[in-house]
Amino acid sequence: MTNIKTKVSKVIQAKTMPDKPDLKYLFEPRSIALIGASHHEDKIGYKILGNIVSSKYPGKIYPINPDGGEILGQKVYKTIDEIKGEIDLVTIVIPAQYVFDAVKSCSNKGVKFLSIITSGFSEIGNSQQEKEIVNYANEHGMRVLGPNIFGIYSARAPVNATFGPPDIKSGSVAILTQSGALGIAMIGKTRVENIGLSSIISIGNKSDIDESDLLEYLVMDDATKVIMMYIEGVKNGERFVRILKQITPKKPVIVIKSGRSKKGATAAASHTGSLAGDDNIFSDIMKQCGVIRAESIQEAIDWSKYLALSNPPKGENSIIITNGGGIGVLATDACEKYNVTLYDDLETMKKIFSDAVPEFGSMKNPIDLTGQAKFEDYQRSLNAAFNDDDIHSVICLGCEAAALDTEKLFTFIEEAISNSKPIKPIVLSFFGGARTEKEIAFYKPRNIPVFSDVYEAVSCLGTLYKNYRNLQYRVDTIDQPASAETKSDTVLIENIINKVRLDKRNFLFSYEGMEIMKMAGIAVPRTGLAHNIEEAIRCAEEIKYPVVMKIVSRDILHKSDAGGVVLHLDNKEEVIDAYQAIIHNCRRYNPYARIEGIEVSEMAASGTETIIGARRDGSFGPIVMFGLGGIYVEVMKDVAFRAFPFSRKEANNMVSQIKSYPLLLGVRGEKRKDIDGIIDVIVKVGEILYEHKDISDIEVNPLITYEEGKGVKAIDARIILTRLNESQFGQAKTEEEK
Ligand code: COA
């Protein structure tokens, strides 16, 4: 009955909910009202108005303040009702307790977006009022940015409706930030670094508009070449993954996520009221989506700037030109770390550089011009590199030396970059004293990619290549979810789940889990359930020796600890002894344990032990996991994760990502293991979880993996169901009852 009621109310809601306004009007509003425009220069409501005016916003500006009058030459309206015509964006900057009334006052002015600057909502536990505001706004065709934000800057309008610095340079980097204060600081930093922004938006509590909404606009926005995001927690991960996968084959997304450390995660969670999630899961899923994750804000800023300004490479061959061997070796190490391929065709290099490199220099990569190198030596080598089609990018290094005029060199590069003919990607790193530092400080804001640290320089080039590979190879992985060739029997699986529900359990016994594995086409050892010694002998003889026996009890989770597992049983006598021993041990371990029986299974041949899991993650929804180690997995923690949907290729990436992958390829003359078999199980286990919403966790451990072509075998499968409360348990029905 309740179900029908809910369904009906959902239908009514769906019918009456107005269409969502086009995000274009948030980024390109034709009119802006500011509720809380202040007459006092030190107040946020004054600063925002000042920024809107000074950003030369061409649309209509409506400051609202009960005192009326004039602020910064703008007529002030006492109430929103005095304003004639529709308003695209309303910025609200009044104390929290008055915000809801202000939102209500917007409902019949055709307002499309509300940017609520005010703090004091879910971030301090006041979630109820935040929800009421969002519900009201949505019901009246308005969407909410924030609350608890610094506002929005959009170069398209152009408008600076933030209370951050007034002079934002327009350009091609879009920044989305969950932290307001950090965002304001980023505006300042981008100014110092001379980075142009297409937009910067504070998303704060993400009560309604979240990063996925904004990304949907930014993917279409031609002015945006690079997207940089600071996030603390992901709320609607499935949608986030979907949109990221659409963007990264088109433009780079660089993300900084706080909460890597456990303490950081707690701070992030309390800061925004959202879940920070497990950092390894986040990292792996970002990798899956082609997102580039930065370790620090400086790194994210350097990478964003470099990607926005550099030409794309035409291939992977990179060369290092240096006047010092040591710095050249450091750069070689950095290239390995950041996956930059050093060109190593010696013959061709000789041809390219023979006229440029002095006799005593080296023409191997790194090209060493030696400590005597002058500007002219660099100039000749750089021109040789720029003009040869086999070389695709350049790492230009130098140690401060009397012979080298770095100022001339930087000016030469500045001219080459600003030349209409596009030059190849180049990064520079120069190390030295006050003279070098001064020149770096002078040329960096002039958009010369020069750094004093080699790793910083190479990391920029490495990021450019990461993006290059995303654009080259990722296109085919979108929306091609892997699907098991043999579909599992959903009705039979539902039947098992319903029986477990009726038995008031939230977990499946191992034999039930294995039954589901079998239904999904996953190889499992032959198994039977015995309730007495005679049945155990019959099972063992049907299965054939050797066998394994395990206790089945809802009260004994750790079977080995209870003495409830006996392996390698070769005959009838051993089965009888094992049966008695298991019952005896388990009774001693827990005299009140309810014993369902003893499972008798085929003793599987040994192989490489792996683990496969699938679960519903709080942030990302259904995810899968793979790792090596069987019983040691907890210690090794050598696991990888992926979100749905994932292709077979991505499952393969996940398997090859773990550190112990070489063990699967075979070490010391061992044969390669059945990696295809592993991928099959990942896809199948994932599909079971995805199809059966009642299942919260599946863990196949161990999955014994044999040599290539010989398959895999699931030795144990633990399945946990989503928790139901007492009354819901009664509603679970078997298929027959339905
Ligand atoms: N309609 C229009 N104007 C109104 C109003 C209403 N309903 N209610 C109040 N005002 C006016 C006030 O009269 C005042 O104008 P005045 O300065 O000319 O007298 C102005 O709006 C501001 O109101 P005030 O009560 O003085 O608030 P405030 O400026 O001290 O603080 C906030 C308001 C929003 C800044 C504050 O509540 C807040 O949330 N601060 C934190 C903001 C923040 O950090 N956000 C996150 C950033 S990352």
Short mmCIF file of N, CA, C and O in Angstrom, two decimals, residues 123-216:
data_model
loop_
_atom_site.label_atom_id
_atom_site.label_comp_id
_atom_site.label_asym_id
_atom_site.label_seq_id
_atom_site.Cartn_x
_atom_site.Cartn_y
_atom_site.Cartn_z
N GLU A 123 27.24 22.62 6.55
CA GLU A 123 28.64 22.50 7.00
C GLU A 123 28.76 22.63 8.52
O GLU A 123 29.76 22.24 9.10
N ILE A 124 27.68 23.18 9.16
CA ILE A 124 27.70 23.21 10.64
C ILE A 124 26.54 22.37 11.20
O ILE A 124 26.12 22.54 12.33
N GLY A 125 26.00 21.50 10.36
CA GLY A 125 24.94 20.59 10.84
C GLY A 125 23.53 21.08 10.55
O GLY A 125 22.56 20.38 10.81
N ASN A 126 23.41 22.28 9.98
CA ASN A 126 22.07 22.81 9.68
C ASN A 126 21.62 22.34 8.29
O ASN A 126 21.43 23.13 7.37
N SER A 127 21.44 21.02 8.18
CA SER A 127 21.13 20.44 6.87
C SER A 127 19.65 20.62 6.52
O SER A 127 19.28 20.73 5.35
N GLN A 128 18.82 20.62 7.57
CA GLN A 128 17.38 20.66 7.34
C GLN A 128 16.97 21.90 6.55
O GLN A 128 16.29 21.83 5.53
N GLN A 129 17.48 23.06 7.00
CA GLN A 129 17.09 24.30 6.33
C GLN A 129 17.65 24.35 4.90
O GLN A 129 16.99 24.83 3.98
N GLU A 130 18.85 23.81 4.77
CA GLU A 130 19.47 23.78 3.44
C GLU A 130 18.59 22.98 2.48
O GLU A 130 18.33 23.40 1.35
N LYS A 131 18.11 21.82 2.98
CA LYS A 131 17.24 20.97 2.14
C LYS A 131 15.96 21.70 1.77
O LYS A 131 15.49 21.66 0.64
N GLU A 132 15.38 22.38 2.79
CA GLU A 132 14.11 23.09 2.53
C GLU A 132 14.31 24.15 1.45
O GLU A 132 13.47 24.32 0.56
N ILE A 133 15.43 24.87 1.54
CA ILE A 133 15.71 25.93 0.55
C ILE A 133 15.83 25.33 -0.84
O ILE A 133 15.24 25.82 -1.81
N VAL A 134 16.60 24.23 -0.94
CA VAL A 134 16.82 23.61 -2.25
C VAL A 134 15.49 23.07 -2.81
O VAL A 134 15.16 23.30 -3.99
N ASN A 135 14.72 22.40 -1.96
CA ASN A 135 13.45 21.86 -2.44
C ASN A 135 12.55 22.97 -2.96
O ASN A 135 11.97 22.87 -4.04
N TYR A 136 12.48 24.03 -2.16
CA TYR A 136 11.63 25.16 -2.56
C TYR A 136 12.12 25.74 -3.89
O TYR A 136 11.33 25.96 -4.82
N ALA A 137 13.42 25.97 -3.96
CA ALA A 137 13.99 26.58 -5.17
C ALA A 137 13.69 25.69 -6.38
O ALA A 137 13.19 26.17 -7.41
N ASN A 138 13.97 24.39 -6.26
CA ASN A 138 13.76 23.48 -7.39
C ASN A 138 12.29 23.44 -7.81
O ASN A 138 11.97 23.42 -8.99
N GLU A 139 11.41 23.43 -6.79
CA GLU A 139 9.98 23.40 -7.12
C GLU A 139 9.55 24.65 -7.87
O GLU A 139 8.53 24.67 -8.55
N HIS A 140 10.34 25.73 -7.70
CA HIS A 140 9.99 26.99 -8.38
C HIS A 140 10.94 27.28 -9.55
O HIS A 140 11.13 28.45 -9.93
N GLY A 141 11.53 26.24 -10.08
CA GLY A 141 12.33 26.39 -11.31
C GLY A 141 13.70 27.03 -11.11
O GLY A 141 14.31 27.48 -12.08
N MET A 142 14.17 27.09 -9.86
CA MET A 142 15.47 27.72 -9.61
C MET A 142 16.47 26.66 -9.15
O MET A 142 16.09 25.68 -8.51
N ARG A 143 17.72 26.87 -9.48
CA ARG A 143 18.76 25.96 -8.98
C ARG A 143 19.70 26.73 -8.06
O ARG A 143 19.89 27.94 -8.21
N VAL A 144 20.30 25.97 -7.13
CA VAL A 144 21.09 26.62 -6.08
C VAL A 144 22.57 26.28 -6.20
O VAL A 144 22.95 25.10 -6.26
N LEU A 145 23.40 27.31 -6.25
CA LEU A 145 24.85 27.13 -6.16
C LEU A 145 25.22 27.46 -4.71
O LEU A 145 24.89 28.53 -4.22
N GLY A 146 25.91 26.52 -4.04
CA GLY A 146 26.25 26.73 -2.63
C GLY A 146 25.33 25.97 -1.73
O GLY A 146 24.82 24.94 -2.12
N PRO A 147 25.01 26.49 -0.53
CA PRO A 147 25.52 27.73 0.08
C PRO A 147 26.98 27.57 0.53
O PRO A 147 27.58 26.55 0.25
N ASN A 148 27.47 28.64 1.20
CA ASN A 148 28.82 28.59 1.76
C ASN A 148 29.86 28.67 0.64
O ASN A 148 30.73 27.81 0.56
N ILE A 149 29.73 29.68 -0.18
CA ILE A 149 30.62 29.81 -1.35
C ILE A 149 31.14 31.25 -1.48
O ILE A 149 30.63 32.16 -0.84
N PHE A 150 32.14 31.41 -2.37
CA PHE A 150 32.57 32.80 -2.63
C PHE A 150 31.96 33.34 -3.92
O PHE A 150 32.15 34.49 -4.27
N GLY A 151 31.23 32.50 -4.66
CA GLY A 151 30.52 32.98 -5.84
C GLY A 151 31.09 32.42 -7.13
O GLY A 151 31.75 31.38 -7.14
N ILE A 152 30.81 33.12 -8.22
CA ILE A 152 31.22 32.64 -9.54
C ILE A 152 31.86 33.76 -10.35
O ILE A 152 31.39 34.91 -10.33
N TYR A 153 32.96 33.40 -11.05
CA TYR A 153 33.53 34.30 -12.06
C TYR A 153 33.39 33.57 -13.39
O TYR A 153 33.70 32.38 -13.49
N SER A 154 32.92 34.29 -14.40
CA SER A 154 32.81 33.67 -15.72
C SER A 154 33.30 34.67 -16.77
O SER A 154 32.77 35.79 -16.87
N ALA A 155 34.29 34.24 -17.54
CA ALA A 155 34.87 35.14 -18.53
C ALA A 155 33.91 35.36 -19.70
O ALA A 155 34.00 36.34 -20.41
N ARG A 156 32.99 34.43 -19.88
CA ARG A 156 32.06 34.54 -21.01
C ARG A 156 31.15 35.75 -20.87
O ARG A 156 30.86 36.42 -21.87
N ALA A 157 30.69 35.99 -19.62
CA ALA A 157 29.69 37.05 -19.43
C ALA A 157 30.21 38.44 -19.88
O ALA A 157 29.52 39.08 -20.67
N PRO A 158 31.36 38.99 -19.47
CA PRO A 158 32.17 38.56 -18.34
C PRO A 158 31.56 39.09 -17.03
O PRO A 158 30.97 40.16 -17.02
N VAL A 159 31.75 38.29 -15.94
CA VAL A 159 31.30 38.78 -14.64
C VAL A 159 32.12 38.17 -13.52
O VAL A 159 32.47 36.99 -13.57
N ASN A 160 32.45 39.02 -12.57
CA ASN A 160 33.10 38.54 -11.36
C ASN A 160 32.11 38.73 -10.22
O ASN A 160 32.06 39.79 -9.62
N ALA A 161 31.28 37.73 -9.96
CA ALA A 161 30.29 37.83 -8.88
C ALA A 161 30.82 37.08 -7.66
O ALA A 161 30.15 36.23 -7.09
N THR A 162 32.08 37.37 -7.30
CA THR A 162 32.70 36.75 -6.12
C THR A 162 33.12 37.87 -5.17
O THR A 162 33.13 39.04 -5.57
N PHE A 163 33.52 37.47 -3.95
CA PHE A 163 34.13 38.49 -3.09
C PHE A 163 35.64 38.28 -3.00
O PHE A 163 36.29 38.68 -2.06
N GLY A 164 36.19 37.61 -4.04
CA GLY A 164 37.63 37.42 -4.14
C GLY A 164 38.28 38.64 -4.78
O GLY A 164 37.64 39.69 -4.91
N PRO A 165 39.55 38.50 -5.20
CA PRO A 165 40.24 39.63 -5.83
C PRO A 165 39.49 40.12 -7.06
O PRO A 165 38.86 39.33 -7.77
N PRO A 166 39.54 41.43 -7.33
CA PRO A 166 38.76 41.97 -8.43
C PRO A 166 39.34 41.68 -9.82
O PRO A 166 38.60 41.50 -10.78
N ASP A 167 40.69 41.64 -9.90
CA ASP A 167 41.28 41.59 -11.25
C ASP A 167 41.61 40.16 -11.66
O ASP A 167 42.72 39.68 -11.47
N ILE A 168 40.64 39.47 -12.23
CA ILE A 168 40.88 38.11 -12.70
C ILE A 168 41.18 38.18 -14.20
O ILE A 168 40.46 38.84 -14.95
N LYS A 169 42.29 37.50 -14.60
CA LYS A 169 42.65 37.53 -16.02
C LYS A 169 41.81 36.48 -16.77
O LYS A 169 41.70 35.35 -16.31
N SER A 170 41.24 36.88 -17.88
CA SER A 170 40.45 35.88 -18.60
C SER A 170 41.38 34.98 -19.41
O SER A 170 42.45 35.41 -19.84
N GLY A 171 40.96 33.72 -19.59
CA GLY A 171 41.82 32.76 -20.29
C GLY A 171 41.10 31.44 -20.47
O GLY A 171 39.87 31.42 -20.64
N SER A 172 41.86 30.35 -20.39
CA SER A 172 41.25 29.07 -20.78
C SER A 172 41.23 28.00 -19.69
O SER A 172 40.93 26.84 -19.97
N VAL A 173 41.58 28.37 -18.44
CA VAL A 173 41.54 27.37 -17.36
C VAL A 173 40.26 27.59 -16.54
O VAL A 173 39.99 28.72 -16.11
N ALA A 174 39.49 26.52 -16.34
CA ALA A 174 38.30 26.62 -15.47
C ALA A 174 38.64 25.96 -14.14
O ALA A 174 39.25 24.89 -14.12
N ILE A 175 38.28 26.62 -13.05
CA ILE A 175 38.55 26.04 -11.72
C ILE A 175 37.23 25.83 -10.98
O ILE A 175 36.41 26.75 -10.88
N LEU A 176 37.06 24.60 -10.47
CA LEU A 176 35.90 24.32 -9.60
C LEU A 176 36.47 24.00 -8.23
O LEU A 176 37.38 23.18 -8.13
N THR A 177 35.96 24.62 -7.22
CA THR A 177 36.52 24.36 -5.89
C THR A 177 35.46 24.19 -4.83
O THR A 177 34.49 24.93 -4.78
N GLN A 178 35.71 23.17 -4.00
CA GLN A 178 34.77 22.93 -2.90
C GLN A 178 35.13 23.81 -1.71
O GLN A 178 34.30 24.08 -0.87
N SER A 179 36.41 24.23 -1.65
CA SER A 179 36.79 25.10 -0.55
C SER A 179 36.81 26.54 -1.02
O SER A 179 37.50 26.88 -1.99
N GLY A 180 36.07 27.38 -0.34
CA GLY A 180 35.97 28.77 -0.74
C GLY A 180 37.25 29.54 -0.52
O GLY A 180 37.78 30.20 -1.41
N ALA A 181 37.79 29.40 0.72
CA ALA A 181 38.98 30.18 1.07
C ALA A 181 40.14 29.81 0.14
O ALA A 181 40.86 30.69 -0.37
N LEU A 182 40.27 28.51 -0.12
CA LEU A 182 41.34 28.05 -1.02
C LEU A 182 41.11 28.60 -2.42
O LEU A 182 42.06 29.00 -3.12
N GLY A 183 39.87 28.66 -2.81
CA GLY A 183 39.52 29.17 -4.14
C GLY A 183 39.91 30.63 -4.28
O GLY A 183 40.46 31.04 -5.31
N ILE A 184 39.61 31.40 -3.24
CA ILE A 184 39.96 32.83 -3.28
C ILE A 184 41.48 32.97 -3.40
O ILE A 184 42.00 33.76 -4.19
N ALA A 185 42.19 32.14 -2.62
CA ALA A 185 43.66 32.17 -2.69
C ALA A 185 44.13 31.77 -4.08
O ALA A 185 45.10 32.31 -4.61
N MET A 186 43.40 30.82 -4.70
CA MET A 186 43.80 30.37 -6.05
C MET A 186 43.66 31.51 -7.05
O MET A 186 44.45 31.62 -7.97
N ILE A 187 42.63 32.33 -6.87
CA ILE A 187 42.46 33.47 -7.80
C ILE A 187 43.71 34.34 -7.72
O ILE A 187 44.30 34.72 -8.74
N GLY A 188 44.14 34.61 -6.46
CA GLY A 188 45.34 35.44 -6.28
C GLY A 188 46.55 34.78 -6.93
O GLY A 188 47.33 35.43 -7.63
N LYS A 189 46.68 33.48 -6.71
CA LYS A 189 47.83 32.75 -7.22
C LYS A 189 47.85 32.75 -8.75
O LYS A 189 48.89 32.95 -9.37
N THR A 190 46.68 32.55 -9.35
CA THR A 190 46.64 32.52 -10.82
C THR A 190 47.03 33.89 -11.38
O THR A 190 47.64 33.99 -12.42
N ARG A 191 46.70 34.93 -10.61
CA ARG A 191 47.07 36.30 -11.05
C ARG A 191 48.59 36.44 -11.05
O ARG A 191 49.18 36.94 -12.00
N VAL A 192 49.21 35.99 -9.94
CA VAL A 192 50.67 36.09 -9.82
C VAL A 192 51.34 35.29 -10.93
O VAL A 192 52.33 35.70 -11.51
N GLU A 193 50.78 34.11 -11.22
CA GLU A 193 51.39 33.23 -12.22
C GLU A 193 50.95 33.59 -13.64
O GLU A 193 51.31 32.91 -14.59
N ASN A 194 50.11 34.60 -13.74
CA ASN A 194 49.62 35.08 -15.04
C ASN A 194 48.86 34.00 -15.79
O ASN A 194 49.07 33.77 -16.98
N ILE A 195 47.97 33.31 -15.05
CA ILE A 195 47.14 32.27 -15.68
C ILE A 195 45.76 32.86 -15.97
O ILE A 195 45.14 33.46 -15.08
N GLY A 196 45.30 32.68 -17.17
CA GLY A 196 43.98 33.20 -17.53
C GLY A 196 42.90 32.18 -17.23
O GLY A 196 43.07 30.98 -17.45
N LEU A 197 41.79 32.66 -16.67
CA LEU A 197 40.70 31.75 -16.29
C LEU A 197 39.49 31.94 -17.20
O LEU A 197 39.13 33.07 -17.54
N SER A 198 38.86 30.81 -17.55
CA SER A 198 37.59 30.92 -18.26
C SER A 198 36.46 31.02 -17.23
O SER A 198 35.43 31.64 -17.49
N SER A 199 36.68 30.41 -16.06
CA SER A 199 35.73 30.56 -14.97
C SER A 199 36.35 30.04 -13.68
O SER A 199 37.29 29.23 -13.72
N ILE A 200 35.84 30.53 -12.58
CA ILE A 200 36.18 29.90 -11.28
C ILE A 200 34.90 29.90 -10.47
O ILE A 200 34.23 30.93 -10.35
N ILE A 201 34.55 28.72 -9.99
CA ILE A 201 33.27 28.58 -9.31
C ILE A 201 33.47 27.85 -8.00
O ILE A 201 34.13 26.82 -7.94
N SER A 202 32.83 28.41 -7.00
CA SER A 202 32.88 27.81 -5.67
C SER A 202 31.62 26.96 -5.52
O SER A 202 30.52 27.44 -5.77
N ILE A 203 31.79 25.67 -5.15
CA ILE A 203 30.58 24.83 -5.06
C ILE A 203 30.16 24.56 -3.61
O ILE A 203 29.08 24.05 -3.36
N GLY A 204 31.04 24.89 -2.68
CA GLY A 204 30.70 24.83 -1.25
C GLY A 204 29.99 23.56 -0.83
O GLY A 204 30.49 22.46 -1.06
N ASN A 205 28.78 23.71 -0.28
CA ASN A 205 28.07 22.54 0.26
C ASN A 205 27.43 21.67 -0.81
O ASN A 205 26.86 20.63 -0.49
N LYS A 206 27.47 22.06 -2.05
CA LYS A 206 26.91 21.30 -3.18
C LYS A 206 25.48 20.83 -2.88
O LYS A 206 25.13 19.68 -3.15
N SER A 207 24.68 21.71 -2.30
CA SER A 207 23.33 21.28 -1.91
C SER A 207 22.51 20.91 -3.12
O SER A 207 21.60 20.08 -3.05
N ASP A 208 22.78 21.52 -4.26
CA ASP A 208 22.02 21.24 -5.48
C ASP A 208 22.99 21.12 -6.66
O ASP A 208 23.26 20.01 -7.12
N ILE A 209 23.57 22.21 -7.09
CA ILE A 209 24.52 22.15 -8.21
C ILE A 209 25.83 21.55 -7.70
O ILE A 209 26.37 22.02 -6.69
N ASP A 210 26.28 20.51 -8.37
CA ASP A 210 27.56 19.92 -7.96
C ASP A 210 28.55 19.96 -9.12
O ASP A 210 28.24 20.49 -10.19
N GLU A 211 29.72 19.36 -8.92
CA GLU A 211 30.74 19.46 -9.96
C GLU A 211 30.27 18.82 -11.28
O GLU A 211 30.60 19.31 -12.35
N SER A 212 29.45 17.77 -11.19
CA SER A 212 29.01 17.11 -12.43
C SER A 212 28.17 18.06 -13.28
O SER A 212 28.31 18.11 -14.50
N ASP A 213 27.28 18.85 -12.62
CA ASP A 213 26.47 19.82 -13.37
C ASP A 213 27.38 20.80 -14.10
O ASP A 213 27.20 21.08 -15.27
N LEU A 214 28.36 21.32 -13.36
CA LEU A 214 29.22 22.35 -13.93
C LEU A 214 30.09 21.77 -15.04
O LEU A 214 30.34 22.41 -16.07
N LEU A 215 30.54 20.52 -14.85
CA LEU A 215 31.36 19.88 -15.87
C LEU A 215 30.57 19.71 -17.17
O LEU A 215 31.11 19.82 -18.26
N GLU A 216 29.26 19.46 -17.03
CA GLU A 216 28.44 19.31 -18.23
C GLU A 216 28.45 20.58 -19.07
O GLU A 216 28.40 20.53 -20.29
#
